[in-house]
Coordinates of C-alpha atoms in Angstrom, one line a residue:
X1 CA -95.3 8.4 88.0
X2 CA -96.5 10.5 85.0
X3 CA -99.2 9.1 82.8
X4 CA -100.9 10.1 79.5
X5 CA -103.4 8.8 77.0
X6 CA -103.3 9.3 73.1
X7 CA -105.2 8.2 70.4
X8 CA -102.9 6.0 68.3
X9 CA -102.3 6.9 64.4
X10 CA -99.8 4.2 63.6
X11 CA -100.7 2.9 60.2
X12 CA -102.5 -0.7 60.8
X13 CA -101.5 -0.5 64.6
X14 CA -98.4 -1.9 66.6
X15 CA -97.8 -4.9 64.5
X16 CA -94.2 -6.3 64.3
X17 CA -92.3 -3.6 62.5
X18 CA -93.2 -0.8 64.6
X19 CA -93.6 -2.8 67.9
X20 CA -90.1 -3.3 67.6
X21 CA -89.1 0.3 66.9
X22 CA -91.6 1.1 69.9
X23 CA -89.8 -1.1 72.1
X24 CA -86.3 0.2 71.0
X25 CA -87.6 3.5 71.9
X26 CA -88.7 2.8 75.3
X27 CA -85.5 0.8 76.2
X28 CA -83.6 4.1 75.3
X29 CA -85.1 5.1 78.9
X30 CA -84.1 4.2 81.8
X31 CA -87.9 4.2 83.8
X32 CA -90.3 1.8 83.9
X33 CA -93.0 2.2 81.3
X34 CA -96.3 0.6 80.5
X35 CA -98.8 0.9 77.8
X36 CA -102.5 -0.1 78.6
X37 CA -105.4 -0.2 75.7
X38 CA -108.3 -2.2 75.7
X39 CA -108.0 -2.7 79.7
X40 CA -104.9 -4.8 79.2
X41 CA -101.6 -3.4 79.6
X42 CA -97.9 -4.8 79.2
X43 CA -94.6 -3.6 79.4
X44 CA -93.8 -1.1 76.3
X45 CA -90.0 -2.8 76.7
X46 CA -91.5 -6.3 75.4
X47 CA -92.4 -6.9 71.7
X48 CA -94.4 -10.1 72.3
X49 CA -96.4 -8.7 75.0
X50 CA -97.1 -5.3 73.3
X51 CA -97.9 -7.3 69.8
X52 CA -100.0 -9.8 72.3
X53 CA -102.1 -6.3 73.4
X54 CA -103.3 -6.0 69.6
X55 CA -102.9 -2.3 69.4
X56 CA -104.7 -0.7 66.4
X57 CA -105.1 2.5 64.5
X58 CA -107.3 4.8 66.3
X59 CA -107.4 3.0 69.8
X60 CA -106.9 5.1 72.9
X61 CA -103.6 3.7 74.6
X62 CA -102.5 5.2 77.5
X63 CA -98.8 5.4 79.0
X64 CA -97.3 5.1 82.2
X65 CA -93.7 5.8 83.5
X66 CA -92.1 5.7 86.9
X67 CA -88.3 6.8 87.0
X68 CA -86.1 9.6 86.4
X69 CA -86.8 9.9 82.7
X70 CA -90.1 9.3 82.8
X71 CA -91.9 12.4 81.3
X72 CA -89.1 12.0 78.6
X73 CA -90.2 8.9 77.6
X74 CA -94.3 9.3 78.0
X75 CA -93.5 12.2 75.7
X76 CA -91.5 10.5 73.1
X77 CA -93.6 7.2 72.8
X78 CA -96.6 8.9 72.7
X79 CA -95.3 11.4 69.8
X80 CA -94.4 7.6 68.0
X81 CA -97.9 6.3 68.9
X82 CA -99.2 9.8 67.1
X83 CA -97.1 9.2 63.6
X84 CA -99.0 7.5 61.3
X85 CA -95.9 6.6 59.3
X86 CA -93.9 5.0 62.4
X87 CA -91.4 3.6 60.4
X88 CA -93.8 1.0 58.4
X89 CA -94.3 -0.2 54.9
X90 CA -97.4 -1.0 53.4
X91 CA -98.6 -5.0 55.0
X92 CA -102.1 -4.8 53.7
X93 CA -102.1 -6.0 50.6
X94 CA -100.1 -7.1 47.7
X95 CA -98.5 -4.8 45.8
X96 CA -96.7 -4.7 42.3
X97 CA -93.3 -4.3 41.4
X98 CA -92.3 -2.1 38.7
X99 CA -95.1 -2.7 36.2
X100 CA -98.3 -4.2 36.1
X101 CA -98.1 -7.7 36.1
X102 CA -100.2 -9.7 33.2
X103 CA -101.9 -12.6 35.1
X104 CA -101.8 -16.3 33.6
X105 CA -105.0 -17.5 31.6
X106 CA -107.5 -19.0 33.9
X107 CA -106.4 -22.7 34.1
X108 CA -108.9 -25.3 34.7
X109 CA -106.6 -28.0 36.2
X110 CA -105.2 -25.5 38.9
X111 CA -106.2 -24.7 42.7
X112 CA -106.3 -21.6 44.4
X113 CA -104.0 -20.7 47.8
X114 CA -104.2 -17.1 49.0
X115 CA -102.5 -14.3 46.3
X116 CA -99.6 -12.9 48.0
X117 CA -97.1 -11.9 45.7
X118 CA -97.8 -10.6 41.8
X119 CA -96.0 -12.5 39.1
X120 CA -96.3 -15.6 37.0
X121 CA -93.7 -18.3 37.1
X122 CA -93.4 -22.2 36.3
X123 CA -90.2 -24.1 37.6
X124 CA -88.8 -27.2 39.1
X125 CA -90.0 -27.8 42.8
X126 CA -87.6 -27.2 45.4
X127 CA -88.9 -29.0 48.6
X128 CA -88.3 -27.1 51.7
X129 CA -89.7 -29.6 54.7
X130 CA -87.3 -29.3 57.7
X131 CA -87.2 -32.3 59.9
X132 CA -89.3 -31.9 63.1
X133 CA -87.1 -31.9 65.8
X134 CA -86.9 -34.3 68.0
X135 CA -86.8 -33.3 71.9
X136 CA -86.3 -35.5 74.2
X137 CA -87.4 -34.3 77.4
X138 CA -85.3 -34.4 80.9
X139 CA -86.1 -33.6 84.3
X140 CA -83.2 -31.7 85.7
X141 CA -81.4 -32.6 89.2
X142 CA -81.1 -29.4 91.7
X143 CA -77.1 -29.4 90.5
X144 CA -77.8 -29.3 87.0
X145 CA -80.2 -26.4 87.0
X146 CA -77.6 -23.8 86.7
X147 CA -75.4 -25.1 84.4
X148 CA -78.7 -26.0 81.8
X149 CA -79.5 -22.2 82.2
X150 CA -76.2 -21.5 81.1
X151 CA -76.3 -23.8 78.1
X152 CA -79.6 -22.1 77.2
X153 CA -77.9 -18.5 77.3
X154 CA -75.2 -19.5 75.1
X155 CA -77.6 -21.3 72.7
X156 CA -79.6 -17.9 72.7
X157 CA -76.6 -15.5 72.1
X158 CA -75.5 -17.9 69.0
X159 CA -79.0 -17.7 68.0
X160 CA -79.0 -13.7 68.2
X161 CA -76.0 -13.5 66.2
X162 CA -76.8 -15.6 63.6
X163 CA -79.8 -13.6 63.3
X164 CA -77.9 -10.4 63.0
X165 CA -75.7 -12.1 60.8
X166 CA -78.4 -13.0 58.1
X167 CA -79.5 -9.2 58.6
X168 CA -76.5 -8.1 57.8
X169 CA -76.6 -9.9 54.4
X170 CA -76.0 -8.3 50.8
X171 CA -78.8 -8.2 49.1
X172 CA -81.5 -7.6 51.6
X173 CA -83.2 -4.3 51.4
X174 CA -83.8 -2.3 54.5
X175 CA -87.3 -3.7 54.7
X176 CA -86.0 -6.9 54.5
X177 CA -83.6 -5.9 57.5
X178 CA -86.2 -4.8 59.7
X179 CA -88.4 -8.1 59.6
X180 CA -85.1 -9.7 60.8
X181 CA -84.4 -7.0 63.6
X182 CA -88.1 -8.0 64.7
X183 CA -87.3 -11.6 65.3
X184 CA -84.1 -10.7 66.9
X185 CA -86.0 -8.5 69.3
X186 CA -88.8 -11.1 69.7
X187 CA -85.2 -13.4 71.2
X188 CA -84.2 -10.8 73.5
X189 CA -88.2 -10.5 74.8
X190 CA -87.8 -10.6 78.5
X191 CA -91.1 -12.5 78.7
X192 CA -90.2 -15.2 76.5
X193 CA -86.5 -15.7 78.0
X194 CA -88.1 -15.4 81.4
X195 CA -90.4 -18.3 80.7
X196 CA -87.8 -20.9 79.0
X197 CA -85.5 -19.8 82.4
X198 CA -88.7 -20.5 84.9
X199 CA -89.5 -23.6 82.8
X200 CA -85.4 -25.1 83.6
X201 CA -85.5 -23.4 87.2
X202 CA -88.4 -25.9 87.5
X203 CA -86.0 -28.6 86.2
X204 CA -87.0 -28.9 82.9
X205 CA -84.4 -29.4 80.2
X206 CA -83.7 -26.1 78.0
X207 CA -85.0 -27.8 74.7
X208 CA -88.2 -28.6 76.5
X209 CA -88.7 -25.3 78.3
X210 CA -87.6 -23.0 75.1
X211 CA -90.4 -25.2 72.8
X212 CA -93.1 -24.9 75.5
X213 CA -92.4 -21.3 76.0
X214 CA -92.6 -20.9 72.1
X215 CA -95.7 -22.9 71.7
X216 CA -97.5 -21.0 74.2
X217 CA -96.7 -17.2 72.9
X218 CA -97.4 -18.9 69.1
X219 CA -100.8 -20.2 70.4
X220 CA -101.4 -16.7 72.1
X221 CA -101.0 -14.9 68.8
X222 CA -102.7 -17.8 67.1
X223 CA -105.9 -16.7 69.1
X224 CA -106.1 -12.8 67.9
X225 CA -109.0 -11.9 65.5
X226 CA -106.2 -9.5 63.8
X227 CA -104.7 -11.6 60.6
X228 CA -101.5 -9.9 60.5
X229 CA -100.9 -10.6 64.5
X230 CA -102.2 -14.1 63.8
X231 CA -99.4 -14.5 61.2
X232 CA -96.8 -13.5 64.1
X233 CA -97.3 -16.8 65.8
X234 CA -95.0 -18.2 62.3
X235 CA -92.3 -15.8 63.7
X236 CA -92.6 -17.2 67.0
X237 CA -92.3 -20.5 66.0
X238 CA -89.3 -19.7 63.9
X239 CA -87.2 -18.0 66.7
X240 CA -87.9 -20.7 68.8
X241 CA -86.9 -23.8 66.2
X242 CA -83.9 -22.0 66.0
X243 CA -82.7 -21.5 69.6
X244 CA -83.7 -25.4 69.9
X245 CA -81.6 -26.3 66.7
X246 CA -78.7 -24.3 68.6
X247 CA -79.0 -26.3 72.2
X248 CA -79.2 -29.7 69.9
X249 CA -76.1 -28.9 68.3
X250 CA -77.9 -29.2 64.9
X251 CA -77.8 -26.9 61.5
X252 CA -81.1 -26.6 60.0
X253 CA -82.1 -27.2 56.2
X254 CA -81.1 -24.4 54.8
X255 CA -82.3 -22.6 51.3
X256 CA -78.8 -21.2 50.7
X257 CA -78.1 -23.9 47.6
X258 CA -81.6 -22.9 46.2
X259 CA -81.0 -23.6 41.7
X260 CA -81.8 -20.4 39.6
X261 CA -85.2 -20.3 38.9
X262 CA -86.4 -23.2 41.0
X263 CA -89.7 -22.7 42.9
X264 CA -89.7 -23.1 46.5
X265 CA -92.6 -25.4 48.0
X266 CA -93.2 -26.0 51.8
X267 CA -95.3 -26.3 54.8
X268 CA -94.1 -22.8 55.8
X269 CA -91.1 -20.3 55.7
X270 CA -89.9 -18.0 57.9
X271 CA -88.3 -14.8 57.3
X272 CA -84.9 -16.3 58.4
X273 CA -85.0 -19.2 56.4
X274 CA -85.7 -17.0 53.0
X275 CA -83.1 -14.1 54.1
X276 CA -80.6 -17.0 53.6
X277 CA -81.5 -17.6 50.0
X278 CA -80.2 -15.6 47.1
X279 CA -83.2 -14.3 46.3
X280 CA -82.4 -13.2 42.9
X281 CA -82.3 -17.2 42.2
X282 CA -85.9 -17.7 43.5
X283 CA -88.2 -18.5 40.7
X284 CA -91.5 -18.5 43.0
X285 CA -92.7 -19.3 46.3
X286 CA -96.0 -22.0 47.3
X287 CA -96.6 -22.4 50.7
X288 CA -99.3 -24.7 52.7
X289 CA -99.7 -22.3 55.2
X290 CA -99.3 -18.0 55.3
X291 CA -101.3 -15.3 54.5
X292 CA -100.9 -12.2 52.5
X293 CA -99.9 -10.2 55.7
X294 CA -96.8 -12.8 56.6
X295 CA -93.2 -11.6 56.6
X296 CA -92.2 -14.3 53.7
X297 CA -95.0 -12.4 51.6
X298 CA -93.8 -8.6 52.5
X299 CA -90.3 -9.6 51.2
X300 CA -91.5 -11.5 48.1
X301 CA -93.5 -8.4 47.3
X302 CA -90.8 -6.0 47.7
X303 CA -88.0 -8.5 45.6
X304 CA -90.9 -9.0 42.9
X305 CA -91.0 -13.0 43.7
X306 CA -94.1 -14.7 42.8
X307 CA -95.7 -16.3 45.8
X308 CA -98.8 -18.0 46.9
X309 CA -99.3 -19.1 50.3
X310 CA -102.0 -21.0 52.0
X311 CA -102.5 -23.3 49.7
X312 CA -104.6 -26.4 50.8
X313 CA -103.0 -29.7 49.5
X314 CA -101.4 -32.6 51.1
X315 CA -97.8 -32.2 51.9
X316 CA -97.2 -35.4 50.9
X317 CA -98.1 -34.2 47.4
X318 CA -96.2 -31.3 47.1
X319 CA -92.8 -32.9 48.3
X320 CA -93.5 -35.6 45.3
X321 CA -93.8 -32.9 43.0
X322 CA -91.5 -32.2 40.3
X323 CA -92.4 -28.7 38.5
X324 CA -95.0 -25.7 39.7
X325 CA -96.6 -23.3 38.0
X326 CA -98.0 -20.5 39.7
X327 CA -99.8 -16.8 39.6
X328 CA -99.6 -14.6 42.7
X329 CA -102.1 -12.6 41.1
X330 CA -104.8 -14.6 41.2
X331 CA -103.4 -17.4 43.9
X332 CA -103.6 -20.3 41.0
X333 CA -101.2 -23.1 41.6
X334 CA -100.8 -26.3 39.1
X335 CA -98.7 -29.1 40.4
X336 CA -96.9 -30.9 37.8
X337 CA -98.8 -29.1 34.7
X338 CA -99.2 -30.7 31.2
X339 CA -97.9 -29.1 28.2
X340 CA -100.9 -26.8 27.2
X341 CA -100.9 -25.8 31.2
X342 CA -97.4 -24.5 31.0
X343 CA -97.5 -23.3 27.7
X344 CA -100.5 -20.9 28.7
X345 CA -98.1 -20.0 31.9
X346 CA -94.9 -19.4 29.4
X347 CA -97.1 -17.2 27.5
X348 CA -97.9 -14.9 31.1
X349 CA -94.3 -15.0 31.4
X350 CA -93.1 -13.9 28.4
X351 CA -95.9 -10.9 28.2
X352 CA -94.3 -9.8 31.8
X353 CA -91.1 -9.6 31.0
X354 CA -91.8 -7.7 27.7
X355 CA -94.0 -5.6 29.9
X356 CA -91.1 -5.0 32.0
X357 CA -89.1 -4.6 29.1
X358 CA -90.9 -1.9 27.3
X359 CA -91.1 0.1 30.9
X360 CA -87.6 -0.3 31.3
X361 CA -86.7 1.2 28.3
X362 CA -88.7 4.7 29.9
X363 CA -86.6 4.6 32.6
X364 CA -83.8 7.0 30.6
X365 CA -86.5 8.9 28.3
X366 CA -87.1 12.1 28.7
X367 CA -90.5 12.2 28.1
X368 CA -92.5 14.2 26.0
X369 CA -96.4 14.3 24.7
X370 CA -96.7 13.6 21.0
X371 CA -97.2 17.1 20.2
X372 CA -93.8 18.0 22.1
X373 CA -94.3 18.9 25.7
X374 CA -91.9 18.1 28.0
X375 CA -92.9 16.5 31.0
X376 CA -90.9 16.0 34.1
X377 CA -91.4 12.4 35.6
X378 CA -90.0 13.3 39.4
X379 CA -89.5 10.9 42.4
X380 CA -91.7 11.9 46.3
X381 CA -88.9 10.9 48.9
X382 CA -88.3 10.9 52.6
X383 CA -85.1 10.3 52.9
X384 CA -81.8 9.9 51.7
X385 CA -81.9 5.5 51.6
X386 CA -84.3 6.7 48.6
X387 CA -82.1 8.2 46.4
X388 CA -80.7 4.9 44.5
X389 CA -84.1 4.1 44.2
X390 CA -85.0 6.8 42.4
X391 CA -82.3 7.2 40.3
X392 CA -82.1 3.7 39.1
X393 CA -86.0 4.2 38.5
X394 CA -85.1 7.1 36.2
X395 CA -86.3 10.1 38.1
X396 CA -85.9 13.6 36.6
X397 CA -85.1 14.9 40.1
X398 CA -87.6 15.5 43.3
X399 CA -90.9 16.8 43.1
X400 CA -91.3 16.6 47.0
X401 CA -88.9 15.6 49.7
X402 CA -91.2 15.6 52.7
X403 CA -88.2 16.8 55.6
X404 CA -90.6 15.9 58.3
X405 CA -89.1 12.7 58.3
X406 CA -85.8 14.0 59.7
X407 CA -88.0 15.5 62.9
X408 CA -90.1 12.7 63.6
X409 CA -89.0 9.2 65.7
X410 CA -86.3 11.3 67.5
X411 CA -85.8 12.7 70.6
X412 CA -84.6 16.4 69.8
X413 CA -85.0 18.5 66.8
X414 CA -82.2 18.4 64.2
X415 CA -80.0 21.2 64.1
X416 CA -79.4 23.6 60.9
X417 CA -76.0 22.0 60.1
X418 CA -77.1 18.4 60.5
X419 CA -80.1 19.7 57.9
X420 CA -78.1 21.8 55.5
X421 CA -75.9 18.4 55.3
X422 CA -78.8 16.5 54.2
X423 CA -80.6 18.8 51.6
X424 CA -76.7 19.3 50.0
X425 CA -76.6 16.0 49.3
X426 CA -80.3 15.3 48.1
X427 CA -79.4 18.5 45.8
X428 CA -75.9 17.0 44.3
X429 CA -77.3 13.4 43.9
X430 CA -80.0 15.0 41.1
X431 CA -78.0 17.8 39.9
X432 CA -78.7 19.6 37.6
X433 CA -82.0 18.5 38.0
X434 CA -84.5 19.8 40.1
X435 CA -85.4 18.6 43.5
X436 CA -88.8 20.5 45.9
X437 CA -88.0 20.0 49.1
X438 CA -91.1 20.6 51.6
X439 CA -90.7 22.6 54.5
X440 CA -91.5 21.2 58.1
X441 CA -95.1 19.5 56.9
X442 CA -96.6 18.4 60.9
X443 CA -99.4 18.6 63.2
X444 CA -101.5 17.0 65.8
X445 CA -101.4 13.8 63.6
X446 CA -97.8 13.9 62.6
X447 CA -96.1 15.4 65.8
X448 CA -92.6 15.3 66.6
X449 CA -90.6 16.0 69.9
X450 CA -89.8 19.4 71.0
X451 CA -93.0 20.7 69.8
X452 CA -95.6 20.3 71.7
X453 CA -99.3 19.5 70.5
X454 CA -101.9 20.2 72.2
X455 CA -105.1 17.6 71.6
X456 CA -107.2 18.5 68.6
X457 CA -110.3 17.4 68.1
X458 CA -109.3 17.3 64.0
X459 CA -105.4 17.8 63.5
X460 CA -106.3 18.0 59.8
X461 CA -108.0 21.3 60.5
X462 CA -105.6 22.3 63.0
X463 CA -102.1 23.9 64.4
X464 CA -100.5 22.2 61.2
X465 CA -97.7 23.2 58.7
X466 CA -96.9 26.4 57.6
X467 CA -99.4 27.5 60.3
X468 CA -97.3 25.7 63.1
X469 CA -94.0 27.6 61.3
X470 CA -95.0 30.6 61.5
X471 CA -95.4 30.6 65.3
X472 CA -92.4 28.8 66.0
X473 CA -89.5 30.8 64.2
X474 CA -86.9 28.9 66.8
X475 CA -88.2 25.6 64.7
X476 CA -88.9 27.0 61.2
X477 CA -85.6 29.7 60.8
X478 CA -83.1 26.9 61.1
X479 CA -84.7 25.1 58.1
X480 CA -85.0 28.1 55.9
X481 CA -81.1 28.8 56.5
X482 CA -80.3 25.0 56.2
X483 CA -82.4 25.2 52.7
X484 CA -80.9 28.9 51.8
X485 CA -77.2 27.3 52.5
X486 CA -78.0 24.1 50.6
X487 CA -79.6 26.7 47.2
X488 CA -76.3 27.2 46.4
X489 CA -76.0 23.8 44.8
X490 CA -77.8 25.7 42.2
X491 CA -80.8 23.4 41.9
X492 CA -83.2 23.4 45.1
X493 CA -86.5 24.8 45.4
X494 CA -88.9 25.2 48.4
X495 CA -92.6 24.2 48.7
X496 CA -95.0 25.9 51.5
X497 CA -97.6 22.8 52.6
X498 CA -101.0 24.4 54.0
X499 CA -101.3 27.6 52.4
X500 CA -104.8 29.3 53.3
X501 CA -104.2 32.6 52.5
X502 CA -101.6 34.6 50.5
X503 CA -100.5 36.8 53.7
X504 CA -99.1 33.2 54.9
X505 CA -96.6 33.6 51.6
X506 CA -95.7 36.9 52.5
X507 CA -95.3 36.3 56.4
X508 CA -92.7 33.4 54.9
X509 CA -91.2 35.8 52.7
X510 CA -90.4 38.4 55.4
X511 CA -88.5 35.0 57.5
X512 CA -86.5 34.4 54.1
X513 CA -85.0 37.7 54.5
X514 CA -84.2 38.0 57.8
X515 CA -82.9 34.4 57.2
X516 CA -80.2 35.8 54.5
X517 CA -79.0 38.6 56.7
X518 CA -78.4 36.3 59.3
X519 CA -76.3 34.1 57.1
X520 CA -74.5 36.8 55.9
X521 CA -73.9 38.3 59.2
X522 CA -71.9 35.0 60.0
X523 CA -70.5 34.5 56.9
X524 CA -72.3 31.3 55.8
X525 CA -72.2 30.9 51.8
X526 CA -76.1 30.9 50.5
X527 CA -78.1 31.0 47.2
X528 CA -81.7 32.2 45.9
X529 CA -84.3 29.3 45.4
X530 CA -87.9 29.2 43.8
X531 CA -90.7 29.7 46.0
X532 CA -93.9 27.5 45.4
X533 CA -97.0 26.5 47.6
X534 CA -98.9 23.3 47.6
X535 CA -102.5 23.9 46.6
X536 CA -104.3 21.4 49.2
X537 CA -106.8 23.4 50.9
X538 CA -110.0 24.7 49.3
X539 CA -108.8 28.2 50.2
X540 CA -105.6 27.9 48.0
X541 CA -107.9 27.0 45.3
X542 CA -109.9 30.0 45.4
X543 CA -107.4 32.7 45.7
X544 CA -105.0 31.1 43.7
X545 CA -105.1 33.8 41.3
X546 CA -103.9 35.9 44.2
X547 CA -101.2 33.6 45.5
X548 CA -99.9 33.0 42.1
X549 CA -98.3 36.6 41.6
X550 CA -96.5 36.4 44.9
X551 CA -94.9 32.9 44.3
X552 CA -92.8 31.1 41.5
X553 CA -94.5 27.5 41.3
X554 CA -97.6 25.6 42.6
X555 CA -97.5 21.8 42.5
X556 CA -100.9 20.1 44.0
X557 CA -101.3 17.7 46.5
X558 CA -103.9 15.6 45.8
X559 CA -103.9 13.5 48.8
X560 CA -105.0 16.1 50.9
X561 CA -106.8 18.5 48.4
X562 CA -109.2 15.2 47.5
X563 CA -109.9 15.1 51.5
X564 CA -110.5 18.4 52.1
X565 CA -112.3 19.0 48.8
X566 CA -114.8 16.2 49.4
X567 CA -114.8 16.3 53.3
X568 CA -113.6 13.0 53.7
X569 CA -111.1 11.9 55.7
X570 CA -108.7 9.7 53.7
X571 CA -107.9 7.8 56.7
X572 CA -111.6 6.7 57.2
X573 CA -112.5 3.4 55.6
X574 CA -116.4 4.2 55.7
X575 CA -116.0 7.4 53.3
X576 CA -113.6 6.1 50.8
X577 CA -116.1 6.1 48.3
X578 CA -115.6 10.0 48.6
X579 CA -112.7 10.1 48.9
X580 CA -111.6 10.1 44.6
X581 CA -109.3 12.1 43.0
X582 CA -111.1 11.7 40.0
X583 CA -114.2 13.4 41.4
X584 CA -115.7 16.2 39.2
X585 CA -115.1 18.6 42.2
X586 CA -111.7 17.6 42.7
X587 CA -110.9 17.6 39.0
X588 CA -112.6 21.2 38.9
X589 CA -110.3 22.5 41.6
X590 CA -107.1 21.2 40.3
X591 CA -108.4 22.8 36.9
X592 CA -108.5 26.3 38.5
X593 CA -105.1 26.3 39.6
X594 CA -104.0 25.4 36.9
X595 CA -105.6 28.1 35.0
X596 CA -104.4 31.0 37.9
X597 CA -100.9 29.4 37.3
X598 CA -101.3 29.7 33.3
X599 CA -102.2 33.2 33.6
X600 CA -99.4 34.3 36.4
X601 CA -96.9 32.7 33.9
X602 CA -95.6 30.4 36.4
X603 CA -95.5 26.5 36.6
X604 CA -97.5 24.2 38.2
X605 CA -96.9 20.2 39.3
X606 CA -98.4 17.5 40.8
X607 CA -97.0 15.6 43.9
X608 CA -100.0 13.7 45.0
X609 CA -99.9 9.5 44.4
X610 CA -102.7 10.5 41.7
X611 CA -99.7 11.8 39.7
X612 CA -99.2 8.0 38.9
X613 CA -102.6 7.0 37.6
X614 CA -102.4 6.8 34.0
X615 CA -106.2 7.6 33.8
X616 CA -105.5 10.8 35.4
X617 CA -102.1 11.8 33.8
X618 CA -103.9 12.9 30.8
X619 CA -105.9 15.5 32.6
X620 CA -103.2 17.0 34.3
X621 CA -101.4 17.1 31.1
X622 CA -104.3 19.1 29.0
X623 CA -104.2 21.3 31.9
X624 CA -101.0 22.5 31.8
X625 CA -99.3 20.6 34.6
X626 CA -95.6 19.9 33.5
X627 CA -94.2 18.4 36.6
X628 CA -95.6 14.8 37.8
X629 CA -93.6 13.5 40.9
X630 CA -94.7 9.9 42.1
X631 CA -93.2 6.7 43.9
X632 CA -90.1 5.5 42.3
X633 CA -91.7 2.3 41.2
X634 CA -94.0 4.2 39.2
X635 CA -91.8 6.4 37.0
X636 CA -91.2 4.1 33.9
X637 CA -94.9 3.7 33.4
X638 CA -95.6 7.5 34.0
X639 CA -93.0 8.2 31.1
X640 CA -94.7 5.8 28.8
X641 CA -98.2 7.1 29.2
X642 CA -97.1 10.5 28.6
X643 CA -95.0 9.6 25.5
X644 CA -98.8 8.3 24.2
X645 CA -100.7 11.8 25.0

């Protein structure tokens, strides 16, 4: 048996989406794998039992595997657990779409629910109250058990097929599809299936067996303290209902015929139900149940649909409502509003539309300050799948491409050819605008398969970034050769992470020289690229003048620079009040780096989250920053901010 204990670094723990991916990874191995946490254990190949463990970020988990490929399984699964961004989106709170939402004015007549997705809406109510399932329990004779089990398996297969059809529906985003895939994993869960089949074997009809198995699992989730995991009971009920309907030969009420602009009112909406609607047609969502952590809330935020959940009004009242007004930012809902109230909501909607229109106009703008300085607004990306969103937002190139995502969540390291192809596609997509590609930035907190990271008490201060790469030329040189080959496109720039000493830059330049010679010898075409460094350590700030003479540009990583300057872990909520980029000490460090860049005649950019903050953009520009890189959704607003400086 192979056993290994790790501290879980997956953001928010193993809830639905990362649990689904973890189980898929476990199933790719033949061996038996168990995960233990907080004194309890579960099969690593059961999504339901895994979620019920309630594994949270910073918990210690133990992996145990037995079989021919046990060592490989434990290594890959441990890597997953130690990867903060293991396929997850931010599930913790509502988030705005492309611009700041303007909430409706307070309405005295309104009641409040849970603010789940920003935006204001008013429209005709579309009641969505699927009929209760009427199951008539039957006791099976012994000779009826086998055919009943076969009937259950046929219904299960049909349900899974319908889920996969919904997942492939045009208009769904990658995150939406991942949510539906999590439902597939629940339906296919071995323990869920075993519970239903055992009940059938004991003489219960398939409908009753599925309903009782689903109810028991849903109640287990509802008993948990974590709000996100409690919300997964909704998924269990959704899967259970779908299988029972298939057994009954019935089709459920659907949102497919929703009129454009209507507001859905319901007890509860499953992600699968929402996936069947034309999402662009939904005016808003109001549900009696649900929370901001539910999958419906996540999908609503992703598509900019105003939503209020947990709205505690009588179901009959909601059914009889003709018009609904809601403010997804405050949680306010007004049923059948009078004209003055409706006018307030329409005014808020108009203001939001004007703001979106104003920001949309900046997508194609090349922003200049009022005194004529051009500022490049670029995108931070982690994969080629994000290119379209960045281009649609008006990105003027890529200010940070995180290559670690090429290496993470896989069982082998990517080769030179695969990396070259990825970097070439990225460069071609944004040409002639520059793309800044950061070399591998991994460490004990972001491990990858194929690189053995020993335990470190503080991986943020450990063997990471360029420190690891320089000691592993077998990993680093294929990436440098791929970057040189991609540079033939002409717009590639290369960024080195975690620089603390000028000697590190010189060592990288020596390796680049070796890689050029190797490419010449093998007959591979290659080009030249600008070489820059991340300014994210206090050491890089203090020796910025010396480093600036060795490189072509600086890029300030405000996330890590802030935590290092303030000695405050950015993942630790207890010291969050110290982790502020606007702190005078952090601003002084940025000012010093900018002065060194200016003195050396090189350009400087900012690629941390602070690059998109309207309150800090004037400070950056004032200090000579010429490039700001951020999430695509923030680009139009940042461009607008620059033009007002």
